[in-house]
Short mmCIF file of C-alpha atoms and ligand atoms in Angstrom, two decimals:
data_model
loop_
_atom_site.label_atom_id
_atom_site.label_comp_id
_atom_site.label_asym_id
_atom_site.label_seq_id
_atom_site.Cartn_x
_atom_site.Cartn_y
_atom_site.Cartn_z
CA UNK R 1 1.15 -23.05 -11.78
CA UNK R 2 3.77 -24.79 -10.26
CA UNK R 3 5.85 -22.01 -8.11
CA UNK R 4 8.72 -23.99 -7.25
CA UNK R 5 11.17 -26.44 -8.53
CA UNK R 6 12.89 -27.78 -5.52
CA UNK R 7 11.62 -28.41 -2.02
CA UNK R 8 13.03 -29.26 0.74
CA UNK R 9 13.47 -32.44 2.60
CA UNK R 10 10.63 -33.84 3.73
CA UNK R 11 8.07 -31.27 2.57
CA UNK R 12 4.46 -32.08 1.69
CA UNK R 13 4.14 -28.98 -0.60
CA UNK R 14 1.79 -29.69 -3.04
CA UNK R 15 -0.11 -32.80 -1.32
CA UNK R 16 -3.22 -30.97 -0.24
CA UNK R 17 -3.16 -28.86 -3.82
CA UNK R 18 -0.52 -25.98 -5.69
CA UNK R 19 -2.11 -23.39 -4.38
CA UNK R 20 -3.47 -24.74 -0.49
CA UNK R 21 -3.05 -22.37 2.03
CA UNK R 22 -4.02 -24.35 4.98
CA UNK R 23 -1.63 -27.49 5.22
CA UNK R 24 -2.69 -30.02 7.39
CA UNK R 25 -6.19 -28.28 8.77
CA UNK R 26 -7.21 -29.82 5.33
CA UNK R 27 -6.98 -33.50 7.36
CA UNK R 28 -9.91 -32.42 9.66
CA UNK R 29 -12.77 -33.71 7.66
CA UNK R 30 -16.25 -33.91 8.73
CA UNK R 31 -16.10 -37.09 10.34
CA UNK R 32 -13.19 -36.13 12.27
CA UNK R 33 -15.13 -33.30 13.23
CA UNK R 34 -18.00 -35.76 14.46
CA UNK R 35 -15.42 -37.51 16.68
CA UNK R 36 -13.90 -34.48 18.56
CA UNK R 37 -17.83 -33.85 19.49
CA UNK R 38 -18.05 -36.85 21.15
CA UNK R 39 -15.30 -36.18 23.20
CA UNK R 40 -17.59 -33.17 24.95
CA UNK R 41 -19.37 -35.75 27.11
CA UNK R 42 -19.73 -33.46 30.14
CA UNK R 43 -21.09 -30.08 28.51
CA UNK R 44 -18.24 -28.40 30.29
CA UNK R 45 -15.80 -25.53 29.00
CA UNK R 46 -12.31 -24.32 29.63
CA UNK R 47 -11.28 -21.08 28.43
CA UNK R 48 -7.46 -22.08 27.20
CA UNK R 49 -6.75 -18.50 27.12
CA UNK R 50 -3.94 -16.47 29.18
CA UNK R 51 -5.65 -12.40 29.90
CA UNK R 52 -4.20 -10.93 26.47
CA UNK R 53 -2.00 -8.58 28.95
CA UNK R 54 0.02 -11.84 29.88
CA UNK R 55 3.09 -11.85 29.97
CA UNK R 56 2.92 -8.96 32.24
CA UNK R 57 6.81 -8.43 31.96
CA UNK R 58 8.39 -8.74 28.39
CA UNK R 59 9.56 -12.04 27.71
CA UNK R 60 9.71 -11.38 24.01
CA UNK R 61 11.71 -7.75 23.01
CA UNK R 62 9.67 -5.98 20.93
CA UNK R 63 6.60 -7.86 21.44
CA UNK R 64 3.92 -5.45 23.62
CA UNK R 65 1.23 -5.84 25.07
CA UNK R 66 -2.32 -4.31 24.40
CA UNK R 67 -3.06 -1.18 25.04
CA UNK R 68 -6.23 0.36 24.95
CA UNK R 69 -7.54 3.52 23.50
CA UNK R 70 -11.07 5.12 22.92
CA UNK R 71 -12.07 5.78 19.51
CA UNK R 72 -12.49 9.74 18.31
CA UNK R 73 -16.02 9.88 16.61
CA UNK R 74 -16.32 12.14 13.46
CA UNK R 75 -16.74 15.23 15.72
CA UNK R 76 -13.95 15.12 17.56
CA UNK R 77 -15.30 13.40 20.41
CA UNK R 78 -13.51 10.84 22.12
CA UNK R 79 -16.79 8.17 22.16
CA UNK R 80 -16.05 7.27 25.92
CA UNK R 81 -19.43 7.49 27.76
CA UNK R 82 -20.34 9.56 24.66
CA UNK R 83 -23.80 10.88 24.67
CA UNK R 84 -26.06 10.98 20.98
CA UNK R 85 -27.53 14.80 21.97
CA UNK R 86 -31.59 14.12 21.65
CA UNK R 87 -31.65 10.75 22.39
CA UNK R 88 -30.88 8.62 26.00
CA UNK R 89 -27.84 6.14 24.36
CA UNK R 90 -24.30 5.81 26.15
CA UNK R 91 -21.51 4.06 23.68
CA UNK R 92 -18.16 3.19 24.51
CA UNK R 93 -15.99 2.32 21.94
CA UNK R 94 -12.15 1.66 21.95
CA UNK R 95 -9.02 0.23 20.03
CA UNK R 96 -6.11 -1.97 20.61
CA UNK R 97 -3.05 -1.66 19.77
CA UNK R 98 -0.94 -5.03 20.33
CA UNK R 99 1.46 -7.30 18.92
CA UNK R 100 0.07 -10.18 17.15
CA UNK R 101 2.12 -12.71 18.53
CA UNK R 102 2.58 -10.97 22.20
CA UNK R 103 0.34 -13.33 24.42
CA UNK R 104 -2.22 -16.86 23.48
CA UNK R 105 -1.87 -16.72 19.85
CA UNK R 106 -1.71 -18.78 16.75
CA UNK R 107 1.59 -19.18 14.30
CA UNK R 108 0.52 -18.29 10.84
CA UNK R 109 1.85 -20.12 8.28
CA UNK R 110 3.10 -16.62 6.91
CA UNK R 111 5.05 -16.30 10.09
CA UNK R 112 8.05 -18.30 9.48
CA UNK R 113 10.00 -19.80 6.30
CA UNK R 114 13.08 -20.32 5.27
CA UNK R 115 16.23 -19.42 3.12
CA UNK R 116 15.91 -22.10 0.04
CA UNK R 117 16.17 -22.08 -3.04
CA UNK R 118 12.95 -23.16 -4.45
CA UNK R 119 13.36 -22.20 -8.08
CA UNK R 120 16.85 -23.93 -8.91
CA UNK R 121 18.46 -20.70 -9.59
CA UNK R 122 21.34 -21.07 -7.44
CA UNK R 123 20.12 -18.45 -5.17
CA UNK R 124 18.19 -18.94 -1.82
CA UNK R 125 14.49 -17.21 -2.00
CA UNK R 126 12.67 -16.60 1.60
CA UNK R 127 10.75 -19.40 1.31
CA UNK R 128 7.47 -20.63 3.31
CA UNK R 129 4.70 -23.12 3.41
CA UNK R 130 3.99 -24.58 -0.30
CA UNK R 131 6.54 -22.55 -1.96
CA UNK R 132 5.04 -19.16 -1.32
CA UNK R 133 7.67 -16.50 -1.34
CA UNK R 134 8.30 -13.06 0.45
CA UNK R 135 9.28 -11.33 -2.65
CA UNK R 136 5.78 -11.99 -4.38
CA UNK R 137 3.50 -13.33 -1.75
CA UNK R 138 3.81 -10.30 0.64
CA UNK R 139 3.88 -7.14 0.62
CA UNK R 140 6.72 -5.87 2.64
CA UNK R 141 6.26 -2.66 4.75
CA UNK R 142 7.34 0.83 4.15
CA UNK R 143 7.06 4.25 4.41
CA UNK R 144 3.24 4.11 3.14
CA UNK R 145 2.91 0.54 3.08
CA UNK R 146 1.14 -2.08 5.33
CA UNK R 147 2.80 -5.55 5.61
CA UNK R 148 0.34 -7.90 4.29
CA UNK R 149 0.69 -11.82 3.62
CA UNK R 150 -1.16 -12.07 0.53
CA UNK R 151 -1.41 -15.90 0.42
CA UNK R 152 -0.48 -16.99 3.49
CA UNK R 153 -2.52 -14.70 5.73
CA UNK R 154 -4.46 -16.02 8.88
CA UNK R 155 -7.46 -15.23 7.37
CA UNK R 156 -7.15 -18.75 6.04
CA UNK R 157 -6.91 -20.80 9.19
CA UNK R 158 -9.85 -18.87 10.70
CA UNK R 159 -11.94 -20.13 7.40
CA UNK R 160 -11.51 -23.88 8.45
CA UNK R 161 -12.83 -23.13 11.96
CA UNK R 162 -10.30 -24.75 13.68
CA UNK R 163 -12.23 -27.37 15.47
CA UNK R 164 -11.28 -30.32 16.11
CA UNK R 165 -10.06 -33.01 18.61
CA UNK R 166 -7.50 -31.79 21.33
CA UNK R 167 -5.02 -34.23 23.15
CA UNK R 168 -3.26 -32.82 25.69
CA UNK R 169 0.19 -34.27 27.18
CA UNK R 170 1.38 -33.21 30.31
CA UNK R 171 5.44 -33.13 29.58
CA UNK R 172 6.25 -31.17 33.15
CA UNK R 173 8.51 -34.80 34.36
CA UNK R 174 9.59 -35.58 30.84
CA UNK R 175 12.43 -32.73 29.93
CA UNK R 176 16.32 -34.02 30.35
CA UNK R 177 19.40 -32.34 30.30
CA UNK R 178 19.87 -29.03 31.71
CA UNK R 179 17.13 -27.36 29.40
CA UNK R 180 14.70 -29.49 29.97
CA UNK R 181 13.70 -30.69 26.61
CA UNK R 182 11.85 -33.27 25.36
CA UNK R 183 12.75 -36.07 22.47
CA UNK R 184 10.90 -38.96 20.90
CA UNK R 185 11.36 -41.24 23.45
CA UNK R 186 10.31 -38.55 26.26
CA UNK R 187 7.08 -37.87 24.39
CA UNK R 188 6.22 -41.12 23.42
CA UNK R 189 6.92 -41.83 27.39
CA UNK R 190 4.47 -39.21 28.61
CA UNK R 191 1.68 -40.02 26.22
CA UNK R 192 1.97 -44.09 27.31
CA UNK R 193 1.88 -43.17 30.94
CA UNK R 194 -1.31 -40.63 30.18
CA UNK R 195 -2.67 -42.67 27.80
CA UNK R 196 -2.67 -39.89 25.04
CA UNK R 197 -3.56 -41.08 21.59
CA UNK R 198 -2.55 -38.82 18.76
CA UNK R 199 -4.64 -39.33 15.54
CA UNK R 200 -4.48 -38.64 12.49
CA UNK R 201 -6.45 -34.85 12.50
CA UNK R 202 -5.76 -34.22 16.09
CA UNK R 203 -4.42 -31.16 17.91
CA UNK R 204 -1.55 -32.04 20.14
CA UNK R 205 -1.54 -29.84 23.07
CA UNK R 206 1.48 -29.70 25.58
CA UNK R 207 1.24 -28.97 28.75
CA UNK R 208 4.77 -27.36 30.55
CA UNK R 209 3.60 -25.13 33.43
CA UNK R 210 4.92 -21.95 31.96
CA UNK R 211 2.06 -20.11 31.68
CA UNK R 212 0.75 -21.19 34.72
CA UNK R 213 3.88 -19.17 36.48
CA UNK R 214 3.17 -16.64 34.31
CA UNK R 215 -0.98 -16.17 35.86
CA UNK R 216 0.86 -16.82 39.17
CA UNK R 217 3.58 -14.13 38.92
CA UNK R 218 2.20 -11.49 37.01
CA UNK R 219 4.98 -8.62 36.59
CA UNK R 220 7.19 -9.99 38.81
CA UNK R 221 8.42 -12.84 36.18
CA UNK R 222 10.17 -15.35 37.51
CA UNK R 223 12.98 -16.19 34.50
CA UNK R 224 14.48 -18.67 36.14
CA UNK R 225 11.53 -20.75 36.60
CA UNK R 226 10.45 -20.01 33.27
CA UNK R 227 13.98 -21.47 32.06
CA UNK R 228 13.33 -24.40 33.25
CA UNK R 229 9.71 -25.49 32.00
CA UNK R 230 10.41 -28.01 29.30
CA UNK R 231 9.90 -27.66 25.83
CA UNK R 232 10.07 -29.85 22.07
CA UNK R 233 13.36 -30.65 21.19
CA UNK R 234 13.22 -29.44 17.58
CA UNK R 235 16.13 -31.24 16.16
CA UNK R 236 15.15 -34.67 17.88
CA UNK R 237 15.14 -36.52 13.79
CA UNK R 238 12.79 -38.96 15.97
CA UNK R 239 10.27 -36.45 16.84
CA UNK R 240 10.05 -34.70 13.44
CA UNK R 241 9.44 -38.08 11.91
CA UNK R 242 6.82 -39.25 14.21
CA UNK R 243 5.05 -34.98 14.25
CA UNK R 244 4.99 -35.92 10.38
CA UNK R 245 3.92 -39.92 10.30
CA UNK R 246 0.99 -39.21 13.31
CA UNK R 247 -0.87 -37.21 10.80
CA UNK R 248 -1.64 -34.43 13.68
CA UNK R 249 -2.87 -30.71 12.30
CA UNK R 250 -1.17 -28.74 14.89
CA UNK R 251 0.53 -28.35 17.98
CA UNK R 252 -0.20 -26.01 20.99
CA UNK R 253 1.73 -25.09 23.62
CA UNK R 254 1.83 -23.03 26.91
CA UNK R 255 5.20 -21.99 26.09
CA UNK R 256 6.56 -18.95 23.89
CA UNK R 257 8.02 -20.99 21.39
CA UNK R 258 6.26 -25.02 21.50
CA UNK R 259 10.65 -25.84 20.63
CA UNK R 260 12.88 -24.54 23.18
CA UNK R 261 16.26 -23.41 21.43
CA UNK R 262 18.23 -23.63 24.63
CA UNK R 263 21.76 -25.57 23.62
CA UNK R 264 20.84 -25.26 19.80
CA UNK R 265 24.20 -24.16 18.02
CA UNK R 266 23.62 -21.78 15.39
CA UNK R 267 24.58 -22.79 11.77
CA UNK R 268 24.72 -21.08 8.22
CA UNK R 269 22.90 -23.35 6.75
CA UNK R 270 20.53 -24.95 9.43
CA UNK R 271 17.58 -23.40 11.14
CA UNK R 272 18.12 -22.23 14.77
CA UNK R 273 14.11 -23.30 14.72
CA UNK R 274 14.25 -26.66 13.35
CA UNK R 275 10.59 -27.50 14.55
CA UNK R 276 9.20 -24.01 13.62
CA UNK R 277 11.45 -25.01 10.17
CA UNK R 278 9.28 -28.32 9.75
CA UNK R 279 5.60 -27.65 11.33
CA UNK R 280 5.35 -24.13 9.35
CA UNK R 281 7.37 -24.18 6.13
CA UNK R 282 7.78 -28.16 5.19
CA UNK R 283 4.36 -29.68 6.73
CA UNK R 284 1.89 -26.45 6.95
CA UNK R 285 0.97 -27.52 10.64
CA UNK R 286 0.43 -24.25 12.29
CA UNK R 287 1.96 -23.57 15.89
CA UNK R 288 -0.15 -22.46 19.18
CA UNK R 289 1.46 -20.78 21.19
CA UNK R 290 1.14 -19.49 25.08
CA UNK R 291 -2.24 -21.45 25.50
CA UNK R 292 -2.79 -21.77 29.23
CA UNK R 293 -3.88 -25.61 29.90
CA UNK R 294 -3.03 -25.17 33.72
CA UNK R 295 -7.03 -26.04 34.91
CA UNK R 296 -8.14 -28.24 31.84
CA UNK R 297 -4.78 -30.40 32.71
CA UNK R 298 -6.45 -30.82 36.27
CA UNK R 299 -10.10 -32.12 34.97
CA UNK R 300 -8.40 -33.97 32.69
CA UNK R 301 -6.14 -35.87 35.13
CA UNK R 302 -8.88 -36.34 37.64
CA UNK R 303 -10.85 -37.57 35.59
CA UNK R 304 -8.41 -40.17 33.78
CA UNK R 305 -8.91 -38.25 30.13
CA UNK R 306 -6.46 -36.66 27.57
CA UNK R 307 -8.83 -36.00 24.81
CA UNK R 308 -11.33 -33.25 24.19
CA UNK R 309 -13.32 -30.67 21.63
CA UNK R 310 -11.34 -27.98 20.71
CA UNK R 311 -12.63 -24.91 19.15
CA UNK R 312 -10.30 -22.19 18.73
CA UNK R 313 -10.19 -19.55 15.57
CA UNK R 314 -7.84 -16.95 15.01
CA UNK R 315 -9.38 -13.44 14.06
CA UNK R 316 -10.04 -13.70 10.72
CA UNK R 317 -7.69 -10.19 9.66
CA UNK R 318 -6.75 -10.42 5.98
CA UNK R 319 -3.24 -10.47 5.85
CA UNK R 320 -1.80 -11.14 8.91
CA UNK R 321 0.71 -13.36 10.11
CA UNK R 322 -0.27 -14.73 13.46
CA UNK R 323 -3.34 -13.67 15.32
CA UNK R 324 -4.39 -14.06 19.00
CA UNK R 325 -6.83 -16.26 19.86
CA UNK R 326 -9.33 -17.58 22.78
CA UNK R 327 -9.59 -21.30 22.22
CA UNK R 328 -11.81 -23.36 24.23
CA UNK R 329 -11.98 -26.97 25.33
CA UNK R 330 -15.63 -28.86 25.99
CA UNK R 331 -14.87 -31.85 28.00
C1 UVW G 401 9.41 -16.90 16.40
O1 UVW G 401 9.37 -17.79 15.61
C2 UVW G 401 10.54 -15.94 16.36
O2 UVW G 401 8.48 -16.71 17.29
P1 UVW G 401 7.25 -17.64 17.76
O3 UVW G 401 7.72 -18.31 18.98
O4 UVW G 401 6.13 -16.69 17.99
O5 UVW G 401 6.89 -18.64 16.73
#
């Protein structure tokens, strides 16, 4: 079943199968998978995480943080140093309640899409990654109704395992213009002077600071500072072409966003993401976003090395559109 007619510019839909659900995790084959292990030479791990409370202030409305609760057994009890009566055990048990998206996390490809019309109708559907649709590929919430992304869901990503070979790119000196964001050239410039080599497979992971001032300022977030930590320039055509010809599965970020929209001028019938708008819906590369890269960036530098194993699943929750995640880097 073919479910669309149309799609747009540039998109891949359809190249790793109708009905794939993973985009370009489908280029990390075995083999590639054999090559990332080599890159863990040393035995040693970095956590790439940020504490799931960070950002301690908001820097996204409406995202919030985690917050903890103990779970109320069957009798009432709230099982918090709860006792089984006749027998020595002590359980705690508890629940979170948190935004998806609020701290390290991945992009689902359920996450983001697109007003197009896919079917030739003359009317733009909400559109995502291989044609899927809101209006039959999710269920939208309601009064008694969970939202659930019922082909798109992260579920997915966490079946591929998401392991792979990381390649990080320190882009701190390689922003212009007031916003500090970085083109083609500005990349390409970083990952010569580094000597970065994206592959085909890879996981490009960008290095900006910002959630290193986020571990160093806790609640007291410095926006300012944050303003100014560079960040993709989504609607660089250079960059989009080279994201698309390098053959790399996904992109990570210590940022909120991986794109910074700073300067972007809003337009009926352009996204104001352009590089959320191309990863997610046209090219099915999922986003990381908020990583913290501040200590493997170190090791790596010292030791004259951009590439390393990454392992880093999202929960695997039916359904849901992003999902946080802990992903780890053996050097
Ligand atoms: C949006 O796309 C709005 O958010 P994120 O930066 O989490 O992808």
């Amino acid at each position: 079943m073919n479910r669309w007619l149309k799609k747009p510019e540039g998109a891949n839909w359809g190249e790793f199968g109708d009905d794939d659900r993973t985009g370009r995790m489908n280029l990390i084959t075995p083999r590639h998978r054999q090559q990332a292990l080599a890159e863990a030479r040393e035995g040693r791990v970095f956590v790439l995480s940020l504490p799931l409370d960070h950002p301690r202030g908001g820097i996204f409305p409406g995202r919030h943080a985690p917050s903890l609760e103990p779970t109320i057994a069957r009798d009432g009890r709230t099982m918090y140093d709860w006792t089984v009566v006749g027998a020595i055990d002590v359980v705690n048990d508890d629940r979170v309640t948190m935004d998806l998206q609020y701290s390290t996390q991945w992009d689902g490809l359920s996450h983001y899409g697109i007003r197009f019309d896919a079917d030739g109708d003359g009317v733009a559907e909400h559109i995502f990654y291989n044609g899927f649709r809101s209006d039959r590929d999710f269920v939208q919430p309601g009064p008694d109704r969970e939202p659930r992304a019922l082909a798109l869901g992260i579920e997915h990503l966490a079946m591929t395992g998401v392991q792979g070979r990381g390649v990080l790119v320190d882009i701190r000196d390689y922003g212009r213009g007031p916003h500090q964001l970085v083109d083609f050239e500005g990349l390409q410039a970083a990952m010569q002077a580094q000597g970065a080599e994206v592959r085909e497979g890879d996981f490009l992971c960008l290095y900006t600071g910002y959630a290193d001032l986020l571990l160093r300022d806790g609640a007291d977030v410095d926006m300012e500072a944050l303003a100014v930590c560079p960040g993709l320039q989504g609607g660089d055509p250079a960059l989009l072409r080279w994201i698309d010809e390098s053959g790399l599965a996904a992109i990570c970020a210590d940022n909120p966003m991986v794109e910074k929209i700073e300067g972007v001028q809003r337009c009926e019938d352009a996204a104001l993401l352009p590089l959320h708008e191309h990863c997610l819906v046209k090219l099915g590369i999922h986003l990381g976003e908020l990583w913290w890269f501040g200590e493997l960036a170190a090791w790596l530098r010292a030791n004259r090395r951009s590439a390393f194993l990454l392992t880093a699943p999202p929960l695997k929750l039916p359904g849901a559109v992003g999902s946080p995640a802990t992903p780890v880097a053996t050097v």
